[in-house]
PDB file with SEQRES, HELIX, SHEET and CRYST1 records, atoms N, CA, C and O in Angstrom:
SEQRES   1 A   74  MET ARG GLN GLY ARG ARG VAL PHE ALA SER ALA GLU ARG          
SEQRES   2 A   74  LYS ARG GLN SER GLY ALA PHE ALA GLU ALA LEU ASP LEU          
SEQRES   3 A   74  TYR ARG GLU ALA GLN ARG ALA PHE ALA ARG GLU GLY ASP          
SEQRES   4 A   74  GLU ARG GLY LEU MET GLU CYS ALA LEU ALA ARG GLY HIS          
SEQRES   5 A   74  CYS LEU ARG LEU LEU GLY ARG PHE ARG GLN ALA ARG ARG          
SEQRES   6 A   74  ALA TYR GLN ARG ALA ALA ARG LEU ALA                          
HELIX    1 AA1 GLN A    3  GLN A   16  1                                  14    
HELIX    2 AA2 PHE A   20  GLU A   22  5                                   3    
HELIX    3 AA3 ASP A   25  ALA A   33  1                                   9    
HELIX    4 AA4 ARG A   41  GLY A   58  1                                  18    
HELIX    5 AA5 PHE A   60  LEU A   73  1                                  14    
CRYST1    1.000    1.000    1.000  90.00  90.00  90.00 P 1           1          
ATOM      1  N   MET A   1     -13.635  20.028 -19.063  1.00  0.00           N  
ATOM      2  CA  MET A   1     -13.187  19.648 -17.409  1.00  0.00           C  
ATOM      3  C   MET A   1     -14.635  18.824 -16.749  1.00  0.00           C  
ATOM      4  O   MET A   1     -15.754  18.822 -17.260  1.00  0.00           O  
ATOM      5  N   ARG A   2     -14.301  18.298 -15.749  1.00  0.00           N  
ATOM      6  CA  ARG A   2     -15.803  16.991 -15.327  1.00  0.00           C  
ATOM      7  C   ARG A   2     -15.679  18.261 -14.245  1.00  0.00           C  
ATOM      8  O   ARG A   2     -14.865  19.151 -13.993  1.00  0.00           O  
ATOM      9  N   GLN A   3     -17.377  17.666 -13.612  1.00  0.00           N  
ATOM     10  CA  GLN A   3     -17.759  18.728 -12.263  1.00  0.00           C  
ATOM     11  C   GLN A   3     -17.569  18.474 -11.402  1.00  0.00           C  
ATOM     12  O   GLN A   3     -17.975  19.168 -10.469  1.00  0.00           O  
ATOM     13  N   GLY A   4     -16.941  17.488 -11.213  1.00  0.00           N  
ATOM     14  CA  GLY A   4     -15.731  17.602  -9.885  1.00  0.00           C  
ATOM     15  C   GLY A   4     -15.207  18.284  -9.646  1.00  0.00           C  
ATOM     16  O   GLY A   4     -15.235  19.037  -8.673  1.00  0.00           O  
ATOM     17  N   ARG A   5     -14.170  18.162 -11.010  1.00  0.00           N  
ATOM     18  CA  ARG A   5     -12.815  18.786 -11.051  1.00  0.00           C  
ATOM     19  C   ARG A   5     -13.204  20.525 -11.198  1.00  0.00           C  
ATOM     20  O   ARG A   5     -12.605  21.093 -10.284  1.00  0.00           O  
ATOM     21  N   ARG A   6     -13.916  21.428 -11.949  1.00  0.00           N  
ATOM     22  CA  ARG A   6     -14.535  22.194 -11.459  1.00  0.00           C  
ATOM     23  C   ARG A   6     -15.116  22.733 -10.139  1.00  0.00           C  
ATOM     24  O   ARG A   6     -14.814  23.905  -9.915  1.00  0.00           O  
ATOM     25  N   VAL A   7     -15.846  22.158  -9.267  1.00  0.00           N  
ATOM     26  CA  VAL A   7     -16.150  22.094  -8.338  1.00  0.00           C  
ATOM     27  C   VAL A   7     -15.005  22.519  -7.388  1.00  0.00           C  
ATOM     28  O   VAL A   7     -14.909  23.533  -6.697  1.00  0.00           O  
ATOM     29  N   PHE A   8     -13.955  21.212  -7.577  1.00  0.00           N  
ATOM     30  CA  PHE A   8     -12.928  21.381  -6.581  1.00  0.00           C  
ATOM     31  C   PHE A   8     -11.689  22.538  -7.288  1.00  0.00           C  
ATOM     32  O   PHE A   8     -10.590  22.491  -6.736  1.00  0.00           O  
ATOM     33  N   ALA A   9     -11.764  23.026  -7.858  1.00  0.00           N  
ATOM     34  CA  ALA A   9     -11.037  23.947  -8.631  1.00  0.00           C  
ATOM     35  C   ALA A   9     -11.345  25.374  -7.422  1.00  0.00           C  
ATOM     36  O   ALA A   9     -10.515  25.890  -6.675  1.00  0.00           O  
ATOM     37  N   SER A  10     -12.420  25.630  -7.539  1.00  0.00           N  
ATOM     38  CA  SER A  10     -13.580  26.696  -6.836  1.00  0.00           C  
ATOM     39  C   SER A  10     -12.882  26.732  -5.538  1.00  0.00           C  
ATOM     40  O   SER A  10     -12.228  27.646  -5.034  1.00  0.00           O  
ATOM     41  N   ALA A  11     -13.190  25.386  -5.039  1.00  0.00           N  
ATOM     42  CA  ALA A  11     -13.058  25.279  -3.332  1.00  0.00           C  
ATOM     43  C   ALA A  11     -11.589  25.648  -3.016  1.00  0.00           C  
ATOM     44  O   ALA A  11     -11.248  26.397  -2.101  1.00  0.00           O  
ATOM     45  N   GLU A  12     -10.628  24.929  -4.031  1.00  0.00           N  
ATOM     46  CA  GLU A  12      -9.464  25.310  -3.699  1.00  0.00           C  
ATOM     47  C   GLU A  12      -8.924  26.906  -3.736  1.00  0.00           C  
ATOM     48  O   GLU A  12      -7.796  27.135  -3.299  1.00  0.00           O  
ATOM     49  N   ARG A  13      -9.773  28.040  -4.281  1.00  0.00           N  
ATOM     50  CA  ARG A  13      -9.693  28.649  -4.512  1.00  0.00           C  
ATOM     51  C   ARG A  13      -9.772  29.301  -3.505  1.00  0.00           C  
ATOM     52  O   ARG A  13      -8.927  30.148  -3.215  1.00  0.00           O  
ATOM     53  N   LYS A  14     -10.979  28.990  -2.655  1.00  0.00           N  
ATOM     54  CA  LYS A  14     -12.113  29.571  -1.915  1.00  0.00           C  
ATOM     55  C   LYS A  14     -11.127  29.130  -0.539  1.00  0.00           C  
ATOM     56  O   LYS A  14     -11.432  30.016   0.259  1.00  0.00           O  
ATOM     57  N   ARG A  15     -10.228  28.340   0.083  1.00  0.00           N  
ATOM     58  CA  ARG A  15      -9.408  28.041   0.876  1.00  0.00           C  
ATOM     59  C   ARG A  15      -8.141  28.648   0.612  1.00  0.00           C  
ATOM     60  O   ARG A  15      -7.700  28.837   1.745  1.00  0.00           O  
ATOM     61  N   GLN A  16      -7.134  29.144  -0.351  1.00  0.00           N  
ATOM     62  CA  GLN A  16      -6.237  29.406  -1.113  1.00  0.00           C  
ATOM     63  C   GLN A  16      -6.569  30.677   0.176  1.00  0.00           C  
ATOM     64  O   GLN A  16      -5.939  30.709   1.233  1.00  0.00           O  
ATOM     65  N   SER A  17      -7.670  31.657  -0.187  1.00  0.00           N  
ATOM     66  CA  SER A  17      -8.457  32.636   0.074  1.00  0.00           C  
ATOM     67  C   SER A  17      -8.184  33.317   1.883  1.00  0.00           C  
ATOM     68  O   SER A  17      -7.869  34.364   2.447  1.00  0.00           O  
ATOM     69  N   GLY A  18      -8.586  31.798   2.222  1.00  0.00           N  
ATOM     70  CA  GLY A  18      -8.846  31.779   3.995  1.00  0.00           C  
ATOM     71  C   GLY A  18     -10.443  31.754   4.294  1.00  0.00           C  
ATOM     72  O   GLY A  18     -10.886  31.895   5.434  1.00  0.00           O  
ATOM     73  N   ALA A  19     -11.495  31.502   2.819  1.00  0.00           N  
ATOM     74  CA  ALA A  19     -12.082  31.284   3.243  1.00  0.00           C  
ATOM     75  C   ALA A  19     -13.309  29.540   3.210  1.00  0.00           C  
ATOM     76  O   ALA A  19     -14.125  29.016   2.450  1.00  0.00           O  
ATOM     77  N   PHE A  20     -12.341  29.143   5.296  1.00  0.00           N  
ATOM     78  CA  PHE A  20     -12.733  28.286   4.886  1.00  0.00           C  
ATOM     79  C   PHE A  20     -13.675  27.281   4.710  1.00  0.00           C  
ATOM     80  O   PHE A  20     -13.628  26.418   3.833  1.00  0.00           O  
ATOM     81  N   ALA A  21     -14.830  27.453   5.857  1.00  0.00           N  
ATOM     82  CA  ALA A  21     -16.123  26.893   5.665  1.00  0.00           C  
ATOM     83  C   ALA A  21     -16.674  27.570   4.396  1.00  0.00           C  
ATOM     84  O   ALA A  21     -17.878  27.314   4.392  1.00  0.00           O  
ATOM     85  N   GLU A  22     -16.331  28.388   3.210  1.00  0.00           N  
ATOM     86  CA  GLU A  22     -17.314  28.248   2.159  1.00  0.00           C  
ATOM     87  C   GLU A  22     -16.250  27.360   1.544  1.00  0.00           C  
ATOM     88  O   GLU A  22     -16.531  27.234   0.352  1.00  0.00           O  
ATOM     89  N   ALA A  23     -15.002  26.603   1.888  1.00  0.00           N  
ATOM     90  CA  ALA A  23     -13.971  25.781   0.838  1.00  0.00           C  
ATOM     91  C   ALA A  23     -14.816  24.974   1.417  1.00  0.00           C  
ATOM     92  O   ALA A  23     -15.744  24.771   0.634  1.00  0.00           O  
ATOM     93  N   LEU A  24     -15.022  24.156   2.849  1.00  0.00           N  
ATOM     94  CA  LEU A  24     -15.752  23.072   2.876  1.00  0.00           C  
ATOM     95  C   LEU A  24     -17.132  22.620   2.041  1.00  0.00           C  
ATOM     96  O   LEU A  24     -17.427  21.542   1.526  1.00  0.00           O  
ATOM     97  N   ASP A  25     -17.817  23.824   2.117  1.00  0.00           N  
ATOM     98  CA  ASP A  25     -18.946  23.556   1.168  1.00  0.00           C  
ATOM     99  C   ASP A  25     -18.804  23.074  -0.554  1.00  0.00           C  
ATOM    100  O   ASP A  25     -19.399  22.316  -1.321  1.00  0.00           O  
ATOM    101  N   LEU A  26     -17.835  23.860  -0.598  1.00  0.00           N  
ATOM    102  CA  LEU A  26     -16.745  23.590  -1.822  1.00  0.00           C  
ATOM    103  C   LEU A  26     -16.939  22.150  -1.978  1.00  0.00           C  
ATOM    104  O   LEU A  26     -17.880  21.684  -2.620  1.00  0.00           O  
ATOM    105  N   TYR A  27     -15.908  21.332  -1.299  1.00  0.00           N  
ATOM    106  CA  TYR A  27     -15.481  20.335  -1.208  1.00  0.00           C  
ATOM    107  C   TYR A  27     -16.316  18.830  -1.098  1.00  0.00           C  
ATOM    108  O   TYR A  27     -16.091  17.777  -1.694  1.00  0.00           O  
ATOM    109  N   ARG A  28     -17.641  19.264   0.172  1.00  0.00           N  
ATOM    110  CA  ARG A  28     -18.446  18.470  -0.186  1.00  0.00           C  
ATOM    111  C   ARG A  28     -19.319  18.116  -1.126  1.00  0.00           C  
ATOM    112  O   ARG A  28     -19.961  17.066  -1.098  1.00  0.00           O  
ATOM    113  N   GLU A  29     -19.404  19.202  -2.235  1.00  0.00           N  
ATOM    114  CA  GLU A  29     -19.548  19.288  -3.414  1.00  0.00           C  
ATOM    115  C   GLU A  29     -19.088  18.171  -4.402  1.00  0.00           C  
ATOM    116  O   GLU A  29     -19.563  17.237  -5.048  1.00  0.00           O  
ATOM    117  N   ALA A  30     -17.688  18.898  -4.116  1.00  0.00           N  
ATOM    118  CA  ALA A  30     -16.945  17.901  -5.281  1.00  0.00           C  
ATOM    119  C   ALA A  30     -17.250  16.540  -5.095  1.00  0.00           C  
ATOM    120  O   ALA A  30     -17.511  15.779  -6.027  1.00  0.00           O  
ATOM    121  N   GLN A  31     -17.209  16.073  -3.367  1.00  0.00           N  
ATOM    122  CA  GLN A  31     -17.275  14.992  -2.925  1.00  0.00           C  
ATOM    123  C   GLN A  31     -17.954  14.272  -3.470  1.00  0.00           C  
ATOM    124  O   GLN A  31     -17.557  13.154  -3.800  1.00  0.00           O  
ATOM    125  N   ARG A  32     -19.525  14.834  -3.790  1.00  0.00           N  
ATOM    126  CA  ARG A  32     -20.749  14.050  -4.842  1.00  0.00           C  
ATOM    127  C   ARG A  32     -19.897  14.099  -6.165  1.00  0.00           C  
ATOM    128  O   ARG A  32     -19.365  13.090  -6.628  1.00  0.00           O  
ATOM    129  N   ALA A  33     -19.830  15.041  -6.598  1.00  0.00           N  
ATOM    130  CA  ALA A  33     -19.673  14.864  -8.149  1.00  0.00           C  
ATOM    131  C   ALA A  33     -18.894  13.569  -7.948  1.00  0.00           C  
ATOM    132  O   ALA A  33     -19.556  12.533  -7.887  1.00  0.00           O  
ATOM    133  N   PHE A  34     -17.050  13.476  -7.795  1.00  0.00           N  
ATOM    134  CA  PHE A  34     -16.585  12.658  -7.807  1.00  0.00           C  
ATOM    135  C   PHE A  34     -17.092  11.661  -7.323  1.00  0.00           C  
ATOM    136  O   PHE A  34     -16.175  10.842  -7.383  1.00  0.00           O  
ATOM    137  N   ALA A  35     -18.118  11.069  -6.786  1.00  0.00           N  
ATOM    138  CA  ALA A  35     -18.380   9.774  -6.443  1.00  0.00           C  
ATOM    139  C   ALA A  35     -19.322   9.697  -7.591  1.00  0.00           C  
ATOM    140  O   ALA A  35     -19.355   8.610  -8.168  1.00  0.00           O  
ATOM    141  N   ARG A  36     -20.039  10.577  -8.000  1.00  0.00           N  
ATOM    142  CA  ARG A  36     -20.396   9.638  -9.181  1.00  0.00           C  
ATOM    143  C   ARG A  36     -19.877   9.544 -10.922  1.00  0.00           C  
ATOM    144  O   ARG A  36     -20.191   8.792 -11.844  1.00  0.00           O  
ATOM    145  N   GLU A  37     -18.950  10.700 -10.800  1.00  0.00           N  
ATOM    146  CA  GLU A  37     -17.880   9.891 -11.928  1.00  0.00           C  
ATOM    147  C   GLU A  37     -17.008   8.895 -11.378  1.00  0.00           C  
ATOM    148  O   GLU A  37     -16.340   8.652 -12.383  1.00  0.00           O  
ATOM    149  N   GLY A  38     -16.462   8.008 -10.308  1.00  0.00           N  
ATOM    150  CA  GLY A  38     -16.377   7.259 -10.426  1.00  0.00           C  
ATOM    151  C   GLY A  38     -13.837   7.685  -9.631  1.00  0.00           C  
ATOM    152  O   GLY A  38     -12.796   7.049  -9.465  1.00  0.00           O  
ATOM    153  N   ASP A  39     -14.393   9.147  -9.499  1.00  0.00           N  
ATOM    154  CA  ASP A  39     -12.494   9.279  -9.477  1.00  0.00           C  
ATOM    155  C   ASP A  39     -12.593   9.302  -7.919  1.00  0.00           C  
ATOM    156  O   ASP A  39     -13.174  10.017  -7.103  1.00  0.00           O  
ATOM    157  N   GLU A  40     -11.412   7.724  -7.831  1.00  0.00           N  
ATOM    158  CA  GLU A  40     -10.828   8.808  -6.112  1.00  0.00           C  
ATOM    159  C   GLU A  40     -10.166   9.550  -6.125  1.00  0.00           C  
ATOM    160  O   GLU A  40     -10.069  10.378  -5.219  1.00  0.00           O  
ATOM    161  N   ARG A  41      -9.103   9.521  -7.690  1.00  0.00           N  
ATOM    162  CA  ARG A  41      -8.092  10.294  -6.883  1.00  0.00           C  
ATOM    163  C   ARG A  41      -9.058  11.989  -6.546  1.00  0.00           C  
ATOM    164  O   ARG A  41      -8.716  12.942  -5.847  1.00  0.00           O  
ATOM    165  N   GLY A  42      -9.855  11.856  -7.075  1.00  0.00           N  
ATOM    166  CA  GLY A  42     -10.722  13.556  -6.574  1.00  0.00           C  
ATOM    167  C   GLY A  42     -11.485  12.929  -4.920  1.00  0.00           C  
ATOM    168  O   GLY A  42     -11.865  13.714  -4.052  1.00  0.00           O  
ATOM    169  N   LEU A  43     -11.557  11.696  -4.810  1.00  0.00           N  
ATOM    170  CA  LEU A  43     -12.090  12.075  -3.181  1.00  0.00           C  
ATOM    171  C   LEU A  43     -11.345  11.800  -1.833  1.00  0.00           C  
ATOM    172  O   LEU A  43     -11.621  11.938  -0.641  1.00  0.00           O  
ATOM    173  N   MET A  44     -10.209  11.321  -2.601  1.00  0.00           N  
ATOM    174  CA  MET A  44      -9.264  11.503  -1.363  1.00  0.00           C  
ATOM    175  C   MET A  44      -8.215  13.199  -1.460  1.00  0.00           C  
ATOM    176  O   MET A  44      -7.451  13.320  -0.502  1.00  0.00           O  
ATOM    177  N   GLU A  45      -8.195  13.833  -2.017  1.00  0.00           N  
ATOM    178  CA  GLU A  45      -8.259  15.054  -2.109  1.00  0.00           C  
ATOM    179  C   GLU A  45      -8.572  15.552  -1.455  1.00  0.00           C  
ATOM    180  O   GLU A  45      -7.905  16.095  -0.574  1.00  0.00           O  
ATOM    181  N   CYS A  46     -10.645  15.610  -1.721  1.00  0.00           N  
ATOM    182  CA  CYS A  46     -11.034  16.084  -1.060  1.00  0.00           C  
ATOM    183  C   CYS A  46     -10.937  16.232   0.623  1.00  0.00           C  
ATOM    184  O   CYS A  46     -10.895  17.023   1.565  1.00  0.00           O  
ATOM    185  N   ALA A  47     -10.934  14.739   0.191  1.00  0.00           N  
ATOM    186  CA  ALA A  47     -10.906  14.282   1.821  1.00  0.00           C  
ATOM    187  C   ALA A  47      -9.358  15.574   2.602  1.00  0.00           C  
ATOM    188  O   ALA A  47      -9.517  16.401   3.501  1.00  0.00           O  
ATOM    189  N   LEU A  48      -8.246  15.318   1.954  1.00  0.00           N  
ATOM    190  CA  LEU A  48      -7.153  15.585   2.383  1.00  0.00           C  
ATOM    191  C   LEU A  48      -8.024  17.222   2.106  1.00  0.00           C  
ATOM    192  O   LEU A  48      -8.523  17.085   3.223  1.00  0.00           O  
ATOM    193  N   ALA A  49      -8.291  17.840   1.886  1.00  0.00           N  
ATOM    194  CA  ALA A  49      -8.790  19.189   1.263  1.00  0.00           C  
ATOM    195  C   ALA A  49      -9.410  20.030   3.083  1.00  0.00           C  
ATOM    196  O   ALA A  49      -9.180  20.928   3.893  1.00  0.00           O  
ATOM    197  N   ARG A  50     -10.443  18.661   2.711  1.00  0.00           N  
ATOM    198  CA  ARG A  50     -11.540  19.059   4.256  1.00  0.00           C  
ATOM    199  C   ARG A  50     -10.741  18.875   5.619  1.00  0.00           C  
ATOM    200  O   ARG A  50     -11.155  19.389   6.658  1.00  0.00           O  
ATOM    201  N   GLY A  51      -9.708  18.202   5.574  1.00  0.00           N  
ATOM    202  CA  GLY A  51      -8.937  17.846   6.554  1.00  0.00           C  
ATOM    203  C   GLY A  51      -7.727  19.110   7.440  1.00  0.00           C  
ATOM    204  O   GLY A  51      -7.307  19.369   8.568  1.00  0.00           O  
ATOM    205  N   HIS A  52      -7.598  19.575   6.021  1.00  0.00           N  
ATOM    206  CA  HIS A  52      -7.146  20.967   6.025  1.00  0.00           C  
ATOM    207  C   HIS A  52      -7.530  22.192   6.567  1.00  0.00           C  
ATOM    208  O   HIS A  52      -7.018  23.137   7.169  1.00  0.00           O  
ATOM    209  N   CYS A  53      -8.976  21.721   5.997  1.00  0.00           N  
ATOM    210  CA  CYS A  53      -9.656  23.059   6.665  1.00  0.00           C  
ATOM    211  C   CYS A  53     -10.443  23.202   7.494  1.00  0.00           C  
ATOM    212  O   CYS A  53     -11.069  24.246   7.678  1.00  0.00           O  
ATOM    213  N   LEU A  54     -10.560  22.096   8.190  1.00  0.00           N  
ATOM    214  CA  LEU A  54     -11.211  21.366   8.906  1.00  0.00           C  
ATOM    215  C   LEU A  54     -10.128  21.954  10.563  1.00  0.00           C  
ATOM    216  O   LEU A  54     -10.519  22.657  11.494  1.00  0.00           O  
ATOM    217  N   ARG A  55      -8.708  21.295  10.345  1.00  0.00           N  
ATOM    218  CA  ARG A  55      -7.698  21.972  10.971  1.00  0.00           C  
ATOM    219  C   ARG A  55      -7.809  23.662  11.306  1.00  0.00           C  
ATOM    220  O   ARG A  55      -8.350  24.326  12.191  1.00  0.00           O  
ATOM    221  N   LEU A  56      -7.024  23.956  10.148  1.00  0.00           N  
ATOM    222  CA  LEU A  56      -7.417  25.452  10.584  1.00  0.00           C  
ATOM    223  C   LEU A  56      -8.805  26.018  10.872  1.00  0.00           C  
ATOM    224  O   LEU A  56      -8.604  27.167  11.264  1.00  0.00           O  
ATOM    225  N   LEU A  57     -10.306  25.732  10.868  1.00  0.00           N  
ATOM    226  CA  LEU A  57     -11.466  26.135  11.542  1.00  0.00           C  
ATOM    227  C   LEU A  57     -11.109  25.738  12.993  1.00  0.00           C  
ATOM    228  O   LEU A  57     -11.539  26.574  13.787  1.00  0.00           O  
ATOM    229  N   GLY A  58     -10.200  24.324  13.798  1.00  0.00           N  
ATOM    230  CA  GLY A  58     -10.101  24.734  15.515  1.00  0.00           C  
ATOM    231  C   GLY A  58     -10.953  23.618  15.351  1.00  0.00           C  
ATOM    232  O   GLY A  58     -11.509  23.216  16.373  1.00  0.00           O  
ATOM    233  N   ARG A  59     -11.282  22.754  13.783  1.00  0.00           N  
ATOM    234  CA  ARG A  59     -12.031  21.271  14.538  1.00  0.00           C  
ATOM    235  C   ARG A  59     -11.670  20.058  14.222  1.00  0.00           C  
ATOM    236  O   ARG A  59     -12.035  19.247  13.371  1.00  0.00           O  
ATOM    237  N   PHE A  60     -10.794  20.075  15.157  1.00  0.00           N  
ATOM    238  CA  PHE A  60      -9.254  18.916  14.980  1.00  0.00           C  
ATOM    239  C   PHE A  60     -10.020  17.402  15.021  1.00  0.00           C  
ATOM    240  O   PHE A  60      -9.704  16.506  14.237  1.00  0.00           O  
ATOM    241  N   ARG A  61     -10.925  17.273  15.907  1.00  0.00           N  
ATOM    242  CA  ARG A  61     -11.009  15.530  15.893  1.00  0.00           C  
ATOM    243  C   ARG A  61     -11.751  15.939  13.925  1.00  0.00           C  
ATOM    244  O   ARG A  61     -10.910  15.622  13.083  1.00  0.00           O  
ATOM    245  N   GLN A  62     -12.843  16.428  13.412  1.00  0.00           N  
ATOM    246  CA  GLN A  62     -13.044  16.311  12.313  1.00  0.00           C  
ATOM    247  C   GLN A  62     -12.220  16.179  10.741  1.00  0.00           C  
ATOM    248  O   GLN A  62     -12.423  15.661   9.643  1.00  0.00           O  
ATOM    249  N   ALA A  63     -11.133  17.040  11.461  1.00  0.00           N  
ATOM    250  CA  ALA A  63      -9.587  16.852  10.621  1.00  0.00           C  
ATOM    251  C   ALA A  63      -9.133  15.651  10.935  1.00  0.00           C  
ATOM    252  O   ALA A  63      -8.710  15.128   9.904  1.00  0.00           O  
ATOM    253  N   ARG A  64      -9.046  15.155  11.589  1.00  0.00           N  
ATOM    254  CA  ARG A  64      -8.468  14.197  11.774  1.00  0.00           C  
ATOM    255  C   ARG A  64      -8.985  13.147  10.964  1.00  0.00           C  
ATOM    256  O   ARG A  64      -8.419  12.498  10.085  1.00  0.00           O  
ATOM    257  N   ARG A  65     -10.941  13.039  11.694  1.00  0.00           N  
ATOM    258  CA  ARG A  65     -11.558  11.856  10.209  1.00  0.00           C  
ATOM    259  C   ARG A  65     -11.511  12.087   8.848  1.00  0.00           C  
ATOM    260  O   ARG A  65     -11.878  11.246   8.027  1.00  0.00           O  
ATOM    261  N   ALA A  66     -11.060  13.231   8.547  1.00  0.00           N  
ATOM    262  CA  ALA A  66     -11.073  13.161   6.987  1.00  0.00           C  
ATOM    263  C   ALA A  66      -9.388  13.085   6.679  1.00  0.00           C  
ATOM    264  O   ALA A  66      -8.984  12.832   5.544  1.00  0.00           O  
ATOM    265  N   TYR A  67      -8.290  13.376   8.021  1.00  0.00           N  
ATOM    266  CA  TYR A  67      -7.165  12.657   7.048  1.00  0.00           C  
ATOM    267  C   TYR A  67      -6.978  11.176   7.384  1.00  0.00           C  
ATOM    268  O   TYR A  67      -5.950  10.664   6.942  1.00  0.00           O  
ATOM    269  N   GLN A  68      -7.566  10.631   7.888  1.00  0.00           N  
ATOM    270  CA  GLN A  68      -7.817   9.134   8.231  1.00  0.00           C  
ATOM    271  C   GLN A  68      -8.528   8.344   6.519  1.00  0.00           C  
ATOM    272  O   GLN A  68      -8.220   7.314   5.920  1.00  0.00           O  
ATOM    273  N   ARG A  69      -9.664   9.553   6.200  1.00  0.00           N  
ATOM    274  CA  ARG A  69     -10.731   8.855   5.363  1.00  0.00           C  
ATOM    275  C   ARG A  69      -9.150   9.066   4.196  1.00  0.00           C  
ATOM    276  O   ARG A  69      -8.443   8.246   3.609  1.00  0.00           O  
ATOM    277  N   ALA A  70      -9.133  10.733   4.301  1.00  0.00           N  
ATOM    278  CA  ALA A  70      -7.458  10.286   2.637  1.00  0.00           C  
ATOM    279  C   ALA A  70      -6.972   8.918   2.899  1.00  0.00           C  
ATOM    280  O   ALA A  70      -7.029   7.924   2.176  1.00  0.00           O  
ATOM    281  N   ALA A  71      -6.449   9.080   4.161  1.00  0.00           N  
ATOM    282  CA  ALA A  71      -4.736   7.819   3.579  1.00  0.00           C  
ATOM    283  C   ALA A  71      -5.459   6.460   3.028  1.00  0.00           C  
ATOM    284  O   ALA A  71      -4.829   5.817   2.189  1.00  0.00           O  
ATOM    285  N   ARG A  72      -6.833   5.947   3.472  1.00  0.00           N  
ATOM    286  CA  ARG A  72      -7.935   4.999   3.348  1.00  0.00           C  
ATOM    287  C   ARG A  72      -8.092   4.864   1.947  1.00  0.00           C  
ATOM    288  O   ARG A  72      -8.307   3.801   1.364  1.00  0.00           O  
ATOM    289  N   LEU A  73      -7.954   6.195   1.333  1.00  0.00           N  
ATOM    290  CA  LEU A  73      -8.847   5.926  -0.104  1.00  0.00           C  
ATOM    291  C   LEU A  73      -7.002   6.698  -0.865  1.00  0.00           C  
ATOM    292  O   LEU A  73      -7.082   6.818  -2.088  1.00  0.00           O  
ATOM    293  N   ALA A  74      -5.807   7.078  -0.372  1.00  0.00           N  
ATOM    294  CA  ALA A  74      -4.676   7.017  -0.983  1.00  0.00           C  
ATOM    295  C   ALA A  74      -4.207   5.648  -1.769  1.00  0.00           C  
ATOM    296  O   ALA A  74      -3.121   5.609  -2.349  1.00  0.00           O  
TER     297      ALA A  74                                                      
END                                                                             
């Protein structure tokens, strides 16, 4: 499994457990790995998941930007 997918899976576990701030850090790390790996779908999935975390943390403007980025990458 590539690094981006490994880190993304860790971020997903954090998000599912409610550790949204920790998940955001891991999604950022996964995003960098996906960019290095040229994984456009991974970049879109990270943006979408970051939007979910940001929304649940009440950071609505940032969430909207993350969702917009995900839509552009889709």
